CSV table of C-alpha atoms and ligand atoms in Angstrom, one decimal:
chain,number,residue,atom,x,y,z
U,1,MET,CA,85.8,103.7,102.0
U,2,ARG,CA,83.1,105.8,103.4
U,3,THR,CA,83.1,107.4,106.7
U,4,ILE,CA,80.3,107.5,109.0
U,5,VAL,CA,79.6,109.3,112.6
U,6,ILE,CA,76.8,108.0,114.7
U,7,LEU,CA,75.0,110.3,117.2
U,8,ILE,CA,73.4,108.9,120.4
U,9,SER,CA,71.9,109.8,123.7
U,10,GLY,CA,71.6,106.6,125.6
U,11,ARG,CA,72.2,102.9,125.6
U,12,GLY,CA,73.3,102.8,122.0
U,13,SER,CA,71.8,99.4,120.8
U,14,ASN,CA,71.2,100.4,117.4
U,15,MET,CA,74.7,101.8,117.3
U,16,GLN,CA,75.9,98.4,118.5
U,17,ALA,CA,74.0,96.6,115.7
U,18,ILE,CA,75.4,98.9,113.2
U,19,ILE,CA,79.0,98.5,114.3
U,20,ARG,CA,78.5,94.5,114.5
U,21,ALA,CA,76.9,94.6,110.9
U,22,ALA,CA,79.8,96.7,109.7
U,23,GLN,CA,82.3,94.2,111.2
U,24,ASN,CA,80.6,90.9,110.3
U,25,GLU,CA,79.5,92.0,106.9
U,26,LYS,CA,83.1,93.8,106.2
U,27,TRP,CA,81.4,97.0,105.1
U,28,PRO,CA,83.8,99.4,103.1
U,29,VAL,CA,83.2,102.0,106.0
U,30,LYS,CA,85.2,103.6,108.7
U,31,ILE,CA,83.0,104.3,112.0
U,32,ALA,CA,85.0,107.5,112.5
U,33,ALA,CA,83.2,108.5,115.9
U,34,VAL,CA,80.3,108.2,118.2
U,35,ILE,CA,79.2,111.3,119.6
U,36,SER,CA,76.9,111.9,122.7
U,37,ASN,CA,75.0,114.9,124.1
U,38,ARG,CA,75.1,113.2,127.3
U,39,ALA,CA,78.2,112.1,129.3
U,40,ASP,CA,76.1,109.2,131.0
U,41,ALA,CA,75.2,107.6,127.5
U,42,SER,CA,75.9,103.9,128.2
U,43,GLY,CA,76.5,103.2,124.4
U,44,LEU,CA,79.9,105.5,124.8
U,45,ARG,CA,81.5,102.5,126.5
U,46,HIS,CA,80.9,100.0,123.9
U,47,ALA,CA,82.0,102.2,121.1
U,48,ALA,CA,85.3,103.0,123.2
U,49,GLU,CA,85.8,99.3,123.6
U,50,GLN,CA,85.6,98.8,120.0
U,51,GLY,CA,88.2,101.3,119.5
U,52,ILE,CA,85.9,104.0,118.2
U,53,PRO,CA,86.5,107.5,119.4
U,54,ALA,CA,83.6,108.3,121.9
U,55,ILE,CA,83.2,111.9,122.4
U,56,VAL,CA,80.8,113.8,124.5
U,57,VAL,CA,79.3,117.2,123.5
U,58,PRO,CA,77.2,118.2,126.3
U,59,HIS,CA,74.0,120.3,125.3
U,60,LYS,CA,73.8,121.5,128.7
U,61,ASP,CA,77.1,123.7,128.3
U,62,TYR,CA,75.4,125.7,125.6
U,63,THR,CA,72.7,128.2,126.1
U,64,THR,CA,70.9,128.2,123.0
U,65,ARG,CA,70.2,125.2,120.6
U,66,ASP,CA,72.0,127.1,117.8
U,67,ALA,CA,75.2,127.3,120.0
U,68,PHE,CA,75.0,123.4,120.7
U,69,ASP,CA,74.4,122.3,117.3
U,70,SER,CA,77.2,124.6,115.9
U,71,ALA,CA,79.7,123.0,118.4
U,72,LEU,CA,78.1,119.5,117.5
U,73,GLN,CA,78.7,120.2,113.8
U,74,SER,CA,82.5,121.3,114.3
U,75,ARG,CA,83.2,118.2,116.0
U,76,ILE,CA,81.3,116.0,113.4
U,77,ASP,CA,83.0,117.5,110.7
U,78,GLU,CA,86.5,116.9,112.0
U,79,PHE,CA,85.8,113.5,110.7
U,80,ALA,CA,84.4,114.7,107.3
U,81,PRO,CA,81.8,112.2,107.4
U,82,ASP,CA,79.8,110.9,104.1
U,83,LEU,CA,76.9,109.9,106.4
U,84,LEU,CA,75.6,111.1,109.8
U,85,VAL,CA,73.5,108.5,111.6
U,86,LEU,CA,71.2,109.5,114.5
U,87,ALA,CA,70.7,106.3,116.7
U,88,GLY,CA,68.5,107.4,119.5
U,89,PHE,CA,69.8,110.9,119.5
U,90,MET,CA,67.0,112.7,121.4
U,91,ARG,CA,67.5,116.3,120.4
U,92,VAL,CA,65.6,118.3,118.1
U,93,LEU,CA,68.0,119.7,115.3
U,94,THR,CA,68.0,123.3,114.1
U,95,PRO,CA,67.0,123.8,110.4
U,96,ARG,CA,70.8,124.9,109.8
U,97,PHE,CA,72.3,122.0,111.0
U,98,VAL,CA,69.7,119.7,109.3
U,99,ALA,CA,70.6,121.6,106.0
U,100,HIS,CA,74.3,121.2,106.5
U,101,TYR,CA,73.8,117.2,106.4
U,102,ALA,CA,70.9,117.2,103.9
U,103,GLY,CA,70.8,113.9,102.0
U,104,ARG,CA,73.3,112.4,104.2
U,105,MET,CA,71.6,112.1,107.5
U,106,LEU,CA,69.6,109.2,108.5
U,107,ASN,CA,67.4,108.5,111.4
U,108,ILE,CA,65.5,105.5,113.0
U,109,HIS,CA,62.1,106.4,114.7
U,110,PRO,CA,60.2,103.6,116.6
U,111,SER,CA,56.8,103.8,114.6
U,112,LEU,CA,55.5,103.4,111.3
U,113,LEU,CA,55.8,107.0,110.1
U,114,PRO,CA,53.8,109.3,109.6
U,115,SER,CA,52.0,107.8,112.6
U,116,PHE,CA,53.0,108.3,116.0
U,117,THR,CA,55.8,111.3,115.8
U,118,GLY,CA,57.7,112.5,118.7
U,119,LEU,CA,58.0,110.6,122.0
U,120,ALA,CA,56.4,107.6,123.5
U,121,THR,CA,55.4,106.2,120.3
U,122,HIS,CA,54.7,102.8,121.8
U,123,ARG,CA,52.2,104.4,124.2
U,124,GLN,CA,50.9,106.1,121.5
U,125,ALA,CA,50.3,103.1,119.5
U,126,LEU,CA,48.8,101.3,122.3
U,127,ALA,CA,46.2,104.2,123.0
U,128,ALA,CA,45.3,104.3,119.4
U,129,GLY,CA,44.5,100.5,119.4
U,130,VAL,CA,46.4,99.8,116.1
U,131,LYS,CA,47.1,96.3,115.4
U,132,ILE,CA,50.4,96.9,113.4
U,133,HIS,CA,53.3,98.9,114.8
U,134,GLY,CA,56.9,99.2,113.7
U,135,ALA,CA,60.0,101.3,113.1
U,136,THR,CA,60.8,103.7,110.2
U,137,VAL,CA,64.4,104.7,108.9
U,138,HIS,CA,64.1,108.2,107.1
U,139,PHE,CA,66.2,110.9,105.8
U,140,VAL,CA,66.3,113.7,108.4
U,141,THR,CA,64.7,117.0,107.0
U,142,ALA,CA,63.7,120.0,109.2
U,143,ASP,CA,60.2,118.6,109.4
U,144,LEU,CA,60.6,116.7,112.7
U,145,ASP,CA,60.0,112.8,111.9
U,146,HIS,CA,58.8,113.6,108.4
U,147,GLY,CA,61.9,113.2,106.2
U,148,PRO,CA,61.7,110.8,103.3
U,149,ILE,CA,61.2,107.2,104.3
U,150,VAL,CA,64.0,104.7,103.4
U,151,SER,CA,62.4,101.7,104.8
U,152,GLN,CA,60.0,100.4,107.5
U,153,THR,CA,59.1,97.1,109.5
U,154,SER,CA,56.2,96.0,111.1
U,155,VAL,CA,55.2,94.1,114.2
U,156,SER,CA,51.6,92.9,115.2
U,157,VAL,CA,50.4,94.5,118.4
U,158,LEU,CA,49.3,91.5,120.7
U,159,PRO,CA,46.3,91.7,123.1
U,160,ASP,CA,48.4,91.6,126.2
U,161,ASP,CA,51.2,94.0,124.9
U,162,THR,CA,52.6,96.8,127.2
U,163,GLU,CA,54.8,99.3,126.1
U,164,GLU,CA,57.8,97.4,127.2
U,165,THR,CA,57.1,94.3,125.4
U,166,LEU,CA,56.1,96.3,122.3
U,167,ALA,CA,59.1,98.4,122.5
U,168,ALA,CA,61.5,95.2,122.8
U,169,ARG,CA,59.8,93.4,119.8
U,170,VAL,CA,60.1,96.7,117.6
U,171,LEU,CA,63.6,97.4,118.7
U,172,GLU,CA,64.5,93.7,117.7
U,173,GLN,CA,63.4,94.8,114.1
U,174,GLU,CA,65.2,98.2,114.1
U,175,HIS,CA,68.4,96.2,114.9
U,176,ILE,CA,67.9,94.5,111.4
U,177,ILE,CA,66.5,97.5,109.2
U,178,TYR,CA,68.8,100.1,110.3
U,179,PRO,CA,72.2,98.3,109.4
U,180,GLN,CA,70.5,97.4,106.0
U,181,ALA,CA,69.5,100.7,105.1
U,182,ILE,CA,73.2,102.3,106.1
U,183,ARG,CA,74.6,99.6,104.1
U,184,SER,CA,72.7,100.5,101.1
U,185,PHE,CA,73.6,104.3,101.4
U,186,ILE,CA,77.3,103.2,101.8
U,187,GLU,CA,77.1,101.1,98.7
U,188,GLY,CA,75.8,103.9,96.7
U,189,ARG,CA,72.4,102.1,96.2
U,190,LEU,CA,70.3,104.5,98.5
U,191,SER,CA,69.3,107.9,96.8
U,192,LEU,CA,66.9,110.6,96.8
U,193,VAL,CA,64.7,111.1,93.6
U,194,ASP,CA,62.5,114.1,93.6
U,195,GLY,CA,62.3,113.9,97.6
U,196,VAL,CA,61.6,110.3,97.6
U,197,ALA,CA,64.0,107.4,98.7
U,198,CYS,CA,65.0,104.7,96.4
U,199,ILE,CA,66.9,101.6,97.2
U,200,ALA,CA,68.6,100.0,94.1
U,201,THR,CA,68.8,96.2,94.6
U,202,ASP,CA,72.0,94.5,94.2
U,203,LYS,CA,73.0,93.8,90.6
U,204,VAL,CA,72.4,90.2,89.4
U,205,GLU,CA,75.3,89.4,87.3
U,206,PRO,CA,73.8,86.9,84.3
U,207,SER,CA,75.2,83.6,84.6
U,208,ALA,CA,77.6,82.3,81.6
U,209,ASP,CA,74.8,79.9,80.2
U,210,SER,CA,72.0,82.5,80.4
T,301,LIG,C1,65.2,103.4,119.8
T,301,LIG,O1,64.0,102.8,119.7
T,301,LIG,C2,65.0,104.5,118.5
T,301,LIG,O2,64.3,104.0,117.4
T,301,LIG,C3,64.6,105.8,119.3
T,301,LIG,O3,65.3,105.6,120.7
T,301,LIG,C4,65.7,104.3,120.8
T,301,LIG,C5,67.2,104.3,121.0
T,301,LIG,O4,67.5,102.9,121.4
T,301,LIG,N1,64.7,106.7,118.6
T,301,LIG,C6,63.8,107.9,118.6
T,301,LIG,O5,63.0,107.8,119.5
T,301,LIG,C7,63.9,109.0,117.8
T,301,LIG,N2,62.8,109.9,117.9
T,301,LIG,P1,69.0,102.7,121.5
T,301,LIG,O6,69.8,103.7,122.0
T,301,LIG,O7,69.1,101.3,122.1
T,301,LIG,O8,69.6,102.5,120.0
């Protein structure tokens, strides 16, 4: 049984997709806690309704990034997670925090990295006139939005797309690829080899007559 902790800052729709997949697909996993840096994150309620401890560590209570990250790390480590999942967690993390979870912290970013790092990715994509946009699951490193890529999904950008319509189509895809990536980590199929993320496919058992 693996243990994961999920960090959110807002509505937590990716968190919900992960909880749903873990339940429906009977992952050998305990979602030990959902932690938010904002008390008004609506995703917290959903986590609590699922019986998952929903915890707030308000970043505003700390004067430095380091102090907040230390407090956050202490709360997370009470649960000794095998994997830390960032699901719309909108804080830049200190190198020390990132190093502590090296190789066991995943993030989803709403663009086809390395394009459109940072915020307002859908606006950036529309402004650039790209025809294909998407989302990326990656390991978190100290280099913001540049960790080893685990998986990506793409959507076509339509001529009449707005930020909202594009964001909605990308989000739908996020809800598919993020649970898949987490599942592969939990099953021990996701590894980092020389800084490159590799996913082993399911073993196919040979049939009796082959
Ligand atoms: C998602 O689109 C996620 O990719 C993005 O925030 C949204 C959170 O939605 N994350 C980032 O921009 C991280 N840089 P959710 O709270 O409904 O999962």
